PDB file of C-alpha atoms in Angstrom:
ATOM      1  CA  ASP A  12     105.068  36.937 121.638  1.00  0.00           C
ATOM      2  CA  THR A  13     104.773  39.819 118.973  1.00  0.00           C
ATOM      3  CA  GLU A  14     109.039  39.914 118.097  1.00  0.00           C
ATOM      4  CA  VAL A  15     109.127  40.777 114.585  1.00  0.00           C
ATOM      5  CA  THR A  16     113.174  40.764 113.999  1.00  0.00           C
ATOM      6  CA  GLN A  17     115.138  42.293 111.741  1.00  0.00           C
ATOM      7  CA  THR A  18     119.217  42.227 110.665  1.00  0.00           C
ATOM      8  CA  PRO A  19     121.712  43.643 110.627  1.00  0.00           C
ATOM      9  CA  LYS A  20     120.497  46.676 112.556  1.00  0.00           C
ATOM     10  CA  HIS A  21     123.022  49.097 110.963  1.00  0.00           C
ATOM     11  CA  LEU A  22     124.467  48.946 107.508  1.00  0.00           C
ATOM     12  CA  VAL A  23     126.817  51.228 105.325  1.00  0.00           C
ATOM     13  CA  MET A  24     127.218  50.738 101.571  1.00  0.00           C
ATOM     14  CA  GLY A  25     128.540  52.461  98.699  1.00  0.00           C
ATOM     15  CA  MET A  26     126.784  53.100  95.608  1.00  0.00           C
ATOM     16  CA  THR A  27     127.994  49.900  93.927  1.00  0.00           C
ATOM     17  CA  ASN A  28     126.893  47.616  96.573  1.00  0.00           C
ATOM     18  CA  LYS A  29     124.742  44.787  96.756  1.00  0.00           C
ATOM     19  CA  LYS A  30     122.874  44.151 100.438  1.00  0.00           C
ATOM     20  CA  SER A  31     120.631  42.707 101.633  1.00  0.00           C
ATOM     21  CA  LEU A  32     117.847  43.303 104.542  1.00  0.00           C
ATOM     22  CA  LYS A  33     116.840  40.284 106.609  1.00  0.00           C
ATOM     23  CA  CYS A  34     113.195  40.234 108.580  1.00  0.00           C
ATOM     24  CA  GLU A  35     111.759  37.661 110.538  1.00  0.00           C
ATOM     25  CA  GLN A  36     108.621  36.329 112.171  1.00  0.00           C
ATOM     26  CA  HIS A  37     107.512  33.641 114.494  1.00  0.00           C
ATOM     27  CA  MET A  38     103.516  34.660 114.871  1.00  0.00           C
ATOM     28  CA  GLY A  39     102.167  32.859 112.262  1.00  0.00           C
ATOM     29  CA  HIS A  40     101.519  35.778 110.792  1.00  0.00           C
ATOM     30  CA  ARG A  41     100.492  35.813 106.704  1.00  0.00           C
ATOM     31  CA  ALA A  42     101.037  39.550 105.888  1.00  0.00           C
ATOM     32  CA  MET A  43     104.652  41.285 106.215  1.00  0.00           C
ATOM     33  CA  TYR A  44     105.150  44.829 105.277  1.00  0.00           C
ATOM     34  CA  TRP A  45     108.551  46.835 104.720  1.00  0.00           C
ATOM     35  CA  TYR A  46     108.693  50.335 105.362  1.00  0.00           C
ATOM     36  CA  LYS A  47     111.021  53.362 104.535  1.00  0.00           C
ATOM     37  CA  GLN A  48     111.475  56.195 107.589  1.00  0.00           C
ATOM     38  CA  LYS A  49     113.314  59.039 107.183  1.00  0.00           C
ATOM     39  CA  ALA A  50     113.991  61.573 109.924  1.00  0.00           C
ATOM     40  CA  LYS A  51     110.565  63.228 111.878  1.00  0.00           C
ATOM     41  CA  LYS A  52     108.498  61.489 109.162  1.00  0.00           C
ATOM     42  CA  PRO A  53     106.323  58.605 109.743  1.00  0.00           C
ATOM     43  CA  PRO A  54     106.651  55.185 107.837  1.00  0.00           C
ATOM     44  CA  GLU A  55     105.719  54.958 104.301  1.00  0.00           C
ATOM     45  CA  LEU A  56     104.824  51.824 102.420  1.00  0.00           C
ATOM     46  CA  MET A  57     106.920  50.414  99.972  1.00  0.00           C
ATOM     47  CA  PHE A  58     105.616  46.799  99.482  1.00  0.00           C
ATOM     48  CA  VAL A  59     103.219  44.545 101.090  1.00  0.00           C
ATOM     49  CA  TYR A  60     103.211  40.911 100.574  1.00  0.00           C
ATOM     50  CA  SER A  61      99.899  38.519 101.494  1.00  0.00           C
ATOM     51  CA  TYR A  62     100.046  34.718 101.860  1.00  0.00           C
ATOM     52  CA  GLU A  63     103.601  35.243 100.389  1.00  0.00           C
ATOM     53  CA  LYS A  64     103.330  37.318  97.116  1.00  0.00           C
ATOM     54  CA  LEU A  65     103.774  40.704  96.560  1.00  0.00           C
ATOM     55  CA  SER A  66     100.181  42.562  96.779  1.00  0.00           C
ATOM     56  CA  ILE A  67     101.120  46.219  96.735  1.00  0.00           C
ATOM     57  CA  ASN A  68     104.391  48.025  95.172  1.00  0.00           C
ATOM     58  CA  GLU A  69     103.820  51.647  96.176  1.00  0.00           C
ATOM     59  CA  SER A  70     105.983  52.584  93.914  1.00  0.00           C
ATOM     60  CA  VAL A  71     109.164  51.808  94.572  1.00  0.00           C
ATOM     61  CA  PRO A  72     112.092  52.056  92.034  1.00  0.00           C
ATOM     62  CA  SER A  73     113.529  48.904  91.030  1.00  0.00           C
ATOM     63  CA  ARG A  74     117.166  49.019  93.103  1.00  0.00           C
ATOM     64  CA  PHE A  75     114.702  48.013  96.002  1.00  0.00           C
ATOM     65  CA  SER A  76     114.071  44.330  95.200  1.00  0.00           C
ATOM     66  CA  PRO A  77     111.717  42.157  98.121  1.00  0.00           C
ATOM     67  CA  GLU A  78     111.325  38.693  97.992  1.00  0.00           C
ATOM     68  CA  CYS A  79     109.074  36.321 100.334  1.00  0.00           C
ATOM     69  CA  PRO A  80     111.023  32.785 100.213  1.00  0.00           C
ATOM     70  CA  ASN A  81     108.628  31.760 102.769  1.00  0.00           C
ATOM     71  CA  SER A  82     105.593  33.132 105.159  1.00  0.00           C
ATOM     72  CA  SER A  83     108.068  33.683 107.900  1.00  0.00           C
ATOM     73  CA  LEU A  84     110.640  35.281 105.961  1.00  0.00           C
ATOM     74  CA  LEU A  85     111.183  38.570 103.987  1.00  0.00           C
ATOM     75  CA  ASN A  86     114.462  39.740 102.261  1.00  0.00           C
ATOM     76  CA  LEU A  87     114.704  43.400 100.686  1.00  0.00           C
ATOM     77  CA  HIS A  88     117.556  43.305  98.324  1.00  0.00           C
ATOM     78  CA  LEU A  89     119.702  46.647  97.725  1.00  0.00           C
ATOM     79  CA  HIS A  90     121.636  48.106  95.011  1.00  0.00           C
ATOM     80  CA  ALA A  91     122.503  51.128  92.871  1.00  0.00           C
ATOM     81  CA  LEU A  92     120.886  53.052  95.734  1.00  0.00           C
ATOM     82  CA  GLN A  93     121.609  56.522  95.956  1.00  0.00           C
ATOM     83  CA  PRO A  94     121.929  58.667  99.255  1.00  0.00           C
ATOM     84  CA  GLU A  95     118.109  59.954  99.628  1.00  0.00           C
ATOM     85  CA  ASP A  96     117.508  56.300 100.001  1.00  0.00           C
ATOM     86  CA  SER A  97     119.742  56.622 103.531  1.00  0.00           C
ATOM     87  CA  ALA A  98     116.877  56.087 105.684  1.00  0.00           C
ATOM     88  CA  LEU A  99     115.228  53.266 108.278  1.00  0.00           C
ATOM     89  CA  TYR A 100     114.122  50.504 107.225  1.00  0.00           C
ATOM     90  CA  LEU A 101     111.345  48.676 109.406  1.00  0.00           C
ATOM     91  CA  CYS A 102     109.850  45.734 108.690  1.00  0.00           C
ATOM     92  CA  ALA A 103     106.036  44.906 109.980  1.00  0.00           C
ATOM     93  CA  SER A 104     103.964  41.578 109.915  1.00  0.00           C
ATOM     94  CA  SER A 105     100.306  41.281 111.103  1.00  0.00           C
ATOM     95  CA  PRO A 106      98.213  38.317 110.741  1.00  0.00           C
ATOM     96  CA  SER A 107      96.608  38.675 107.234  1.00  0.00           C
ATOM     97  CA  ASP A 108      96.061  41.385 104.791  1.00  0.00           C
ATOM     98  CA  THR A 109      92.747  42.341 106.219  1.00  0.00           C
ATOM     99  CA  SER A 110      93.847  42.024 109.861  1.00  0.00           C
ATOM    100  CA  TYR A 111      95.164  45.929 110.727  1.00  0.00           C
ATOM    101  CA  GLU A 112      96.910  44.835 113.966  1.00  0.00           C
ATOM    102  CA  GLN A 113     100.944  45.439 112.298  1.00  0.00           C
ATOM    103  CA  TYR A 114     104.150  44.907 114.429  1.00  0.00           C
ATOM    104  CA  PHE A 115     107.096  46.379 113.775  1.00  0.00           C
ATOM    105  CA  GLY A 116     110.185  45.479 114.180  1.00  0.00           C
ATOM    106  CA  PRO A 117     113.218  47.601 115.259  1.00  0.00           C
ATOM    107  CA  GLY A 118     114.546  48.565 111.963  1.00  0.00           C
ATOM    108  CA  THR A 119     117.645  48.638 109.622  1.00  0.00           C
ATOM    109  CA  ARG A 120     119.538  51.814 110.389  1.00  0.00           C
ATOM    110  CA  LEU A 121     120.768  52.411 106.239  1.00  0.00           C
ATOM    111  CA  THR A 122     123.626  54.693 105.544  1.00  0.00           C
ATOM    112  CA  VAL A 123     124.492  54.819 101.655  1.00  0.00           C
ATOM    113  CA  THR A 124     127.802  56.932 101.045  1.00  0.00           C
TER     114      THR A 124
ATOM    115  CA  GLN B  15      93.956  67.184 101.924  1.00  0.00           C
ATOM    116  CA  LYS B  16      95.604  64.744 103.585  1.00  0.00           C
ATOM    117  CA  GLU B  17      94.395  61.324 104.248  1.00  0.00           C
ATOM    118  CA  VAL B  18      95.653  61.086 107.521  1.00  0.00           C
ATOM    119  CA  GLU B  19      96.443  64.621 109.735  1.00  0.00           C
ATOM    120  CA  GLN B  20      97.829  65.403 113.370  1.00  0.00           C
ATOM    121  CA  ASN B  21      98.650  68.205 114.746  1.00  0.00           C
ATOM    122  CA  SER B  22     102.772  67.654 114.975  1.00  0.00           C
ATOM    123  CA  GLY B  23     103.205  69.768 118.247  1.00  0.00           C
ATOM    124  CA  PRO B  24     105.768  69.624 119.810  1.00  0.00           C
ATOM    125  CA  LEU B  25     102.448  68.850 122.719  1.00  0.00           C
ATOM    126  CA  SER B  26     103.770  69.737 126.232  1.00  0.00           C
ATOM    127  CA  VAL B  27     101.850  68.632 129.418  1.00  0.00           C
ATOM    128  CA  PRO B  28     102.976  68.623 132.770  1.00  0.00           C
ATOM    129  CA  GLU B  29     103.733  65.139 134.868  1.00  0.00           C
ATOM    130  CA  GLY B  30     100.206  63.873 136.511  1.00  0.00           C
ATOM    131  CA  ALA B  31      98.311  65.604 133.520  1.00  0.00           C
ATOM    132  CA  ILE B  32      96.163  64.455 130.806  1.00  0.00           C
ATOM    133  CA  ALA B  33      97.458  64.201 127.306  1.00  0.00           C
ATOM    134  CA  SER B  34      95.350  64.803 125.015  1.00  0.00           C
ATOM    135  CA  LEU B  35      96.779  64.021 120.901  1.00  0.00           C
ATOM    136  CA  ASN B  36      93.340  64.222 118.061  1.00  0.00           C
ATOM    137  CA  CYS B  37      93.696  62.361 114.758  1.00  0.00           C
ATOM    138  CA  THR B  38      91.364  62.710 111.413  1.00  0.00           C
ATOM    139  CA  TYR B  39      90.968  61.018 108.037  1.00  0.00           C
ATOM    140  CA  SER B  40      89.599  61.223 105.187  1.00  0.00           C
ATOM    141  CA  ASP B  41      88.244  58.202 104.047  1.00  0.00           C
ATOM    142  CA  ARG B  42      85.084  57.672 104.905  1.00  0.00           C
ATOM    143  CA  GLY B  43      85.072  53.694 104.250  1.00  0.00           C
ATOM    144  CA  SER B  44      88.143  53.302 106.373  1.00  0.00           C
ATOM    145  CA  GLN B  45      87.090  51.239 110.015  1.00  0.00           C
ATOM    146  CA  SER B  46      90.390  50.185 111.707  1.00  0.00           C
ATOM    147  CA  PHE B  47      92.392  53.141 113.147  1.00  0.00           C
ATOM    148  CA  PHE B  48      95.461  52.651 115.870  1.00  0.00           C
ATOM    149  CA  TRP B  49      98.454  54.292 117.800  1.00  0.00           C
ATOM    150  CA  TYR B  50     101.517  54.048 117.382  1.00  0.00           C
ATOM    151  CA  ARG B  51     104.157  55.020 119.516  1.00  0.00           C
ATOM    152  CA  GLN B  52     107.622  56.052 118.850  1.00  0.00           C
ATOM    153  CA  TYR B  53     110.679  56.733 121.120  1.00  0.00           C
ATOM    154  CA  SER B  54     113.488  58.408 119.674  1.00  0.00           C
ATOM    155  CA  GLY B  55     115.837  55.718 116.868  1.00  0.00           C
ATOM    156  CA  LYS B  56     113.164  53.134 117.874  1.00  0.00           C
ATOM    157  CA  SER B  57     110.617  51.422 115.609  1.00  0.00           C
ATOM    158  CA  PRO B  58     107.157  52.184 116.012  1.00  0.00           C
ATOM    159  CA  GLU B  59     105.329  50.190 118.847  1.00  0.00           C
ATOM    160  CA  LEU B  60     101.195  49.459 118.398  1.00  0.00           C
ATOM    161  CA  ILE B  61      99.321  51.086 122.159  1.00  0.00           C
ATOM    162  CA  MET B  62      96.096  51.289 120.601  1.00  0.00           C
ATOM    163  CA  SER B  63      93.648  49.875 117.881  1.00  0.00           C
ATOM    164  CA  ILE B  64      89.829  50.654 117.911  1.00  0.00           C
ATOM    165  CA  TYR B  65      87.710  49.358 115.510  1.00  0.00           C
ATOM    166  CA  SER B  66      83.780  50.941 116.759  1.00  0.00           C
ATOM    167  CA  ASN B  67      82.530  54.565 117.441  1.00  0.00           C
ATOM    168  CA  GLY B  68      83.101  55.329 121.055  1.00  0.00           C
ATOM    169  CA  ASP B  69      85.935  54.876 123.923  1.00  0.00           C
ATOM    170  CA  LYS B  70      88.105  51.877 124.519  1.00  0.00           C
ATOM    171  CA  GLU B  71      90.395  52.064 127.762  1.00  0.00           C
ATOM    172  CA  ASP B  72      93.463  49.956 128.451  1.00  0.00           C
ATOM    173  CA  GLY B  73      95.194  51.105 131.629  1.00  0.00           C
ATOM    174  CA  ARG B  74      96.176  54.702 131.284  1.00  0.00           C
ATOM    175  CA  PHE B  75      94.960  55.045 127.524  1.00  0.00           C
ATOM    176  CA  THR B  76      92.159  55.660 125.948  1.00  0.00           C
ATOM    177  CA  ALA B  77      91.180  55.718 122.216  1.00  0.00           C
ATOM    178  CA  GLN B  78      87.685  58.196 121.226  1.00  0.00           C
ATOM    179  CA  LEU B  79      86.815  57.000 117.535  1.00  0.00           C
ATOM    180  CA  ASN B  80      83.774  59.474 116.119  1.00  0.00           C
ATOM    181  CA  LYS B  81      82.803  58.034 112.530  1.00  0.00           C
ATOM    182  CA  ALA B  82      80.884  60.426 111.180  1.00  0.00           C
ATOM    183  CA  SER B  83      83.066  63.791 112.553  1.00  0.00           C
ATOM    184  CA  GLN B  84      85.954  60.858 110.743  1.00  0.00           C
ATOM    185  CA  TYR B  85      87.848  62.006 114.194  1.00  0.00           C
ATOM    186  CA  VAL B  86      90.192  59.559 115.702  1.00  0.00           C
ATOM    187  CA  SER B  87      91.684  60.605 119.763  1.00  0.00           C
ATOM    188  CA  LEU B  88      94.366  59.164 122.463  1.00  0.00           C
ATOM    189  CA  LEU B  89      94.265  59.783 126.272  1.00  0.00           C
ATOM    190  CA  ILE B  90      96.973  59.184 128.630  1.00  0.00           C
ATOM    191  CA  ARG B  91      95.938  60.215 131.687  1.00  0.00           C
ATOM    192  CA  ASP B  92      98.333  60.374 134.229  1.00  0.00           C
ATOM    193  CA  SER B  93     100.842  61.538 131.892  1.00  0.00           C
ATOM    194  CA  GLN B  94     104.230  60.407 133.079  1.00  0.00           C
ATOM    195  CA  PRO B  95     108.019  61.379 131.638  1.00  0.00           C
ATOM    196  CA  SER B  96     108.607  57.832 129.980  1.00  0.00           C
ATOM    197  CA  ASP B  97     105.168  58.750 128.192  1.00  0.00           C
ATOM    198  CA  SER B  98     107.665  61.582 126.239  1.00  0.00           C
ATOM    199  CA  ALA B  99     108.237  60.290 122.198  1.00  0.00           C
ATOM    200  CA  THR B 100     106.125  60.502 119.116  1.00  0.00           C
ATOM    201  CA  TYR B 101     102.539  59.328 118.701  1.00  0.00           C
ATOM    202  CA  LEU B 102     101.311  57.950 115.218  1.00  0.00           C
ATOM    203  CA  CYS B 103      98.123  57.354 114.054  1.00  0.00           C
ATOM    204  CA  ALA B 104      97.385  55.334 111.511  1.00  0.00           C
ATOM    205  CA  VAL B 105      94.173  54.273 109.785  1.00  0.00           C
ATOM    206  CA  ASN B 106      93.292  51.548 107.183  1.00  0.00           C
ATOM    207  CA  ILE B 107      92.529  52.910 103.841  1.00  0.00           C
ATOM    208  CA  TRP B 108      91.733  51.766 100.900  1.00  0.00           C
ATOM    209  CA  GLY B 109      94.377  51.653  97.633  1.00  0.00           C
ATOM    210  CA  GLN B 110      95.529  49.602  94.799  1.00  0.00           C
ATOM    211  CA  GLY B 111      93.002  47.039  95.191  1.00  0.00           C
ATOM    212  CA  ALA B 112      94.101  46.441  98.597  1.00  0.00           C
ATOM    213  CA  GLN B 113      93.600  47.769 102.303  1.00  0.00           C
ATOM    214  CA  LYS B 114      97.088  49.816 103.192  1.00  0.00           C
ATOM    215  CA  LEU B 115      97.292  51.591 106.822  1.00  0.00           C
ATOM    216  CA  VAL B 116      98.116  55.038 106.407  1.00  0.00           C
ATOM    217  CA  PHE B 117     100.169  57.347 109.374  1.00  0.00           C
ATOM    218  CA  GLY B 118      99.598  61.137 110.356  1.00  0.00           C
ATOM    219  CA  GLN B 119     103.159  63.121 110.607  1.00  0.00           C
ATOM    220  CA  GLY B 120     102.894  62.058 114.513  1.00  0.00           C
ATOM    221  CA  THR B 121     102.535  64.879 117.196  1.00  0.00           C
ATOM    222  CA  ARG B 122     105.953  64.887 119.685  1.00  0.00           C
ATOM    223  CA  LEU B 123     104.966  64.308 123.291  1.00  0.00           C
ATOM    224  CA  THR B 124     106.846  66.104 125.742  1.00  0.00           C
ATOM    225  CA  ILE B 125     105.657  65.128 129.785  1.00  0.00           C
ATOM    226  CA  ASN B 126     107.785  68.064 131.931  1.00  0.00           C
ATOM    227  CA  PRO B 127     108.927  66.349 135.493  1.00  0.00           C
TER     228      PRO B 127
END
């Protein structure tokens, strides 16, 4: 079963709100990823966690704060976002950070007002 | 030069014909290559992975890799309207001391009944 789940499916938040996106996988994968995707563009890598440790931060603004509580869970904490942060946020996982077969969750559609 | 390049299309193919999608990459050290399919409003779905020069077939899909030419392609035989989607080429590339997956811009494919 190559299933990654994400909640919520949709999120509307104001620029002063704090919210969190959640991602979960039960495939025993040890690497997890956050991507941002704008309309008609490819996914852009934001963060990589390998064995629960942050291994790549693609110079993402500090208003995005990732967290990996355990090997199955990945969170993305959002604070003081801008309207241009509105996008589809995708979580993915792979068996390890040297195995590149990444499996994506359905995404969270975020709108910042 | 972009790290991964694809013709953005749109590519229009009649039903039952062969659709041919192409991708070039810049990092000669890349070892892993993937094709993802993304329907409008959905997340990317892994459909093919290829690691060695030559062809790899899976049902109606054939991935082709030529590392000397830094070229990857995807052939879809007997194209169906349900194959209409954006196809993303993804390549592993070294960055920040770790490997990461980089996506091309995607090729939008339309299969005409």
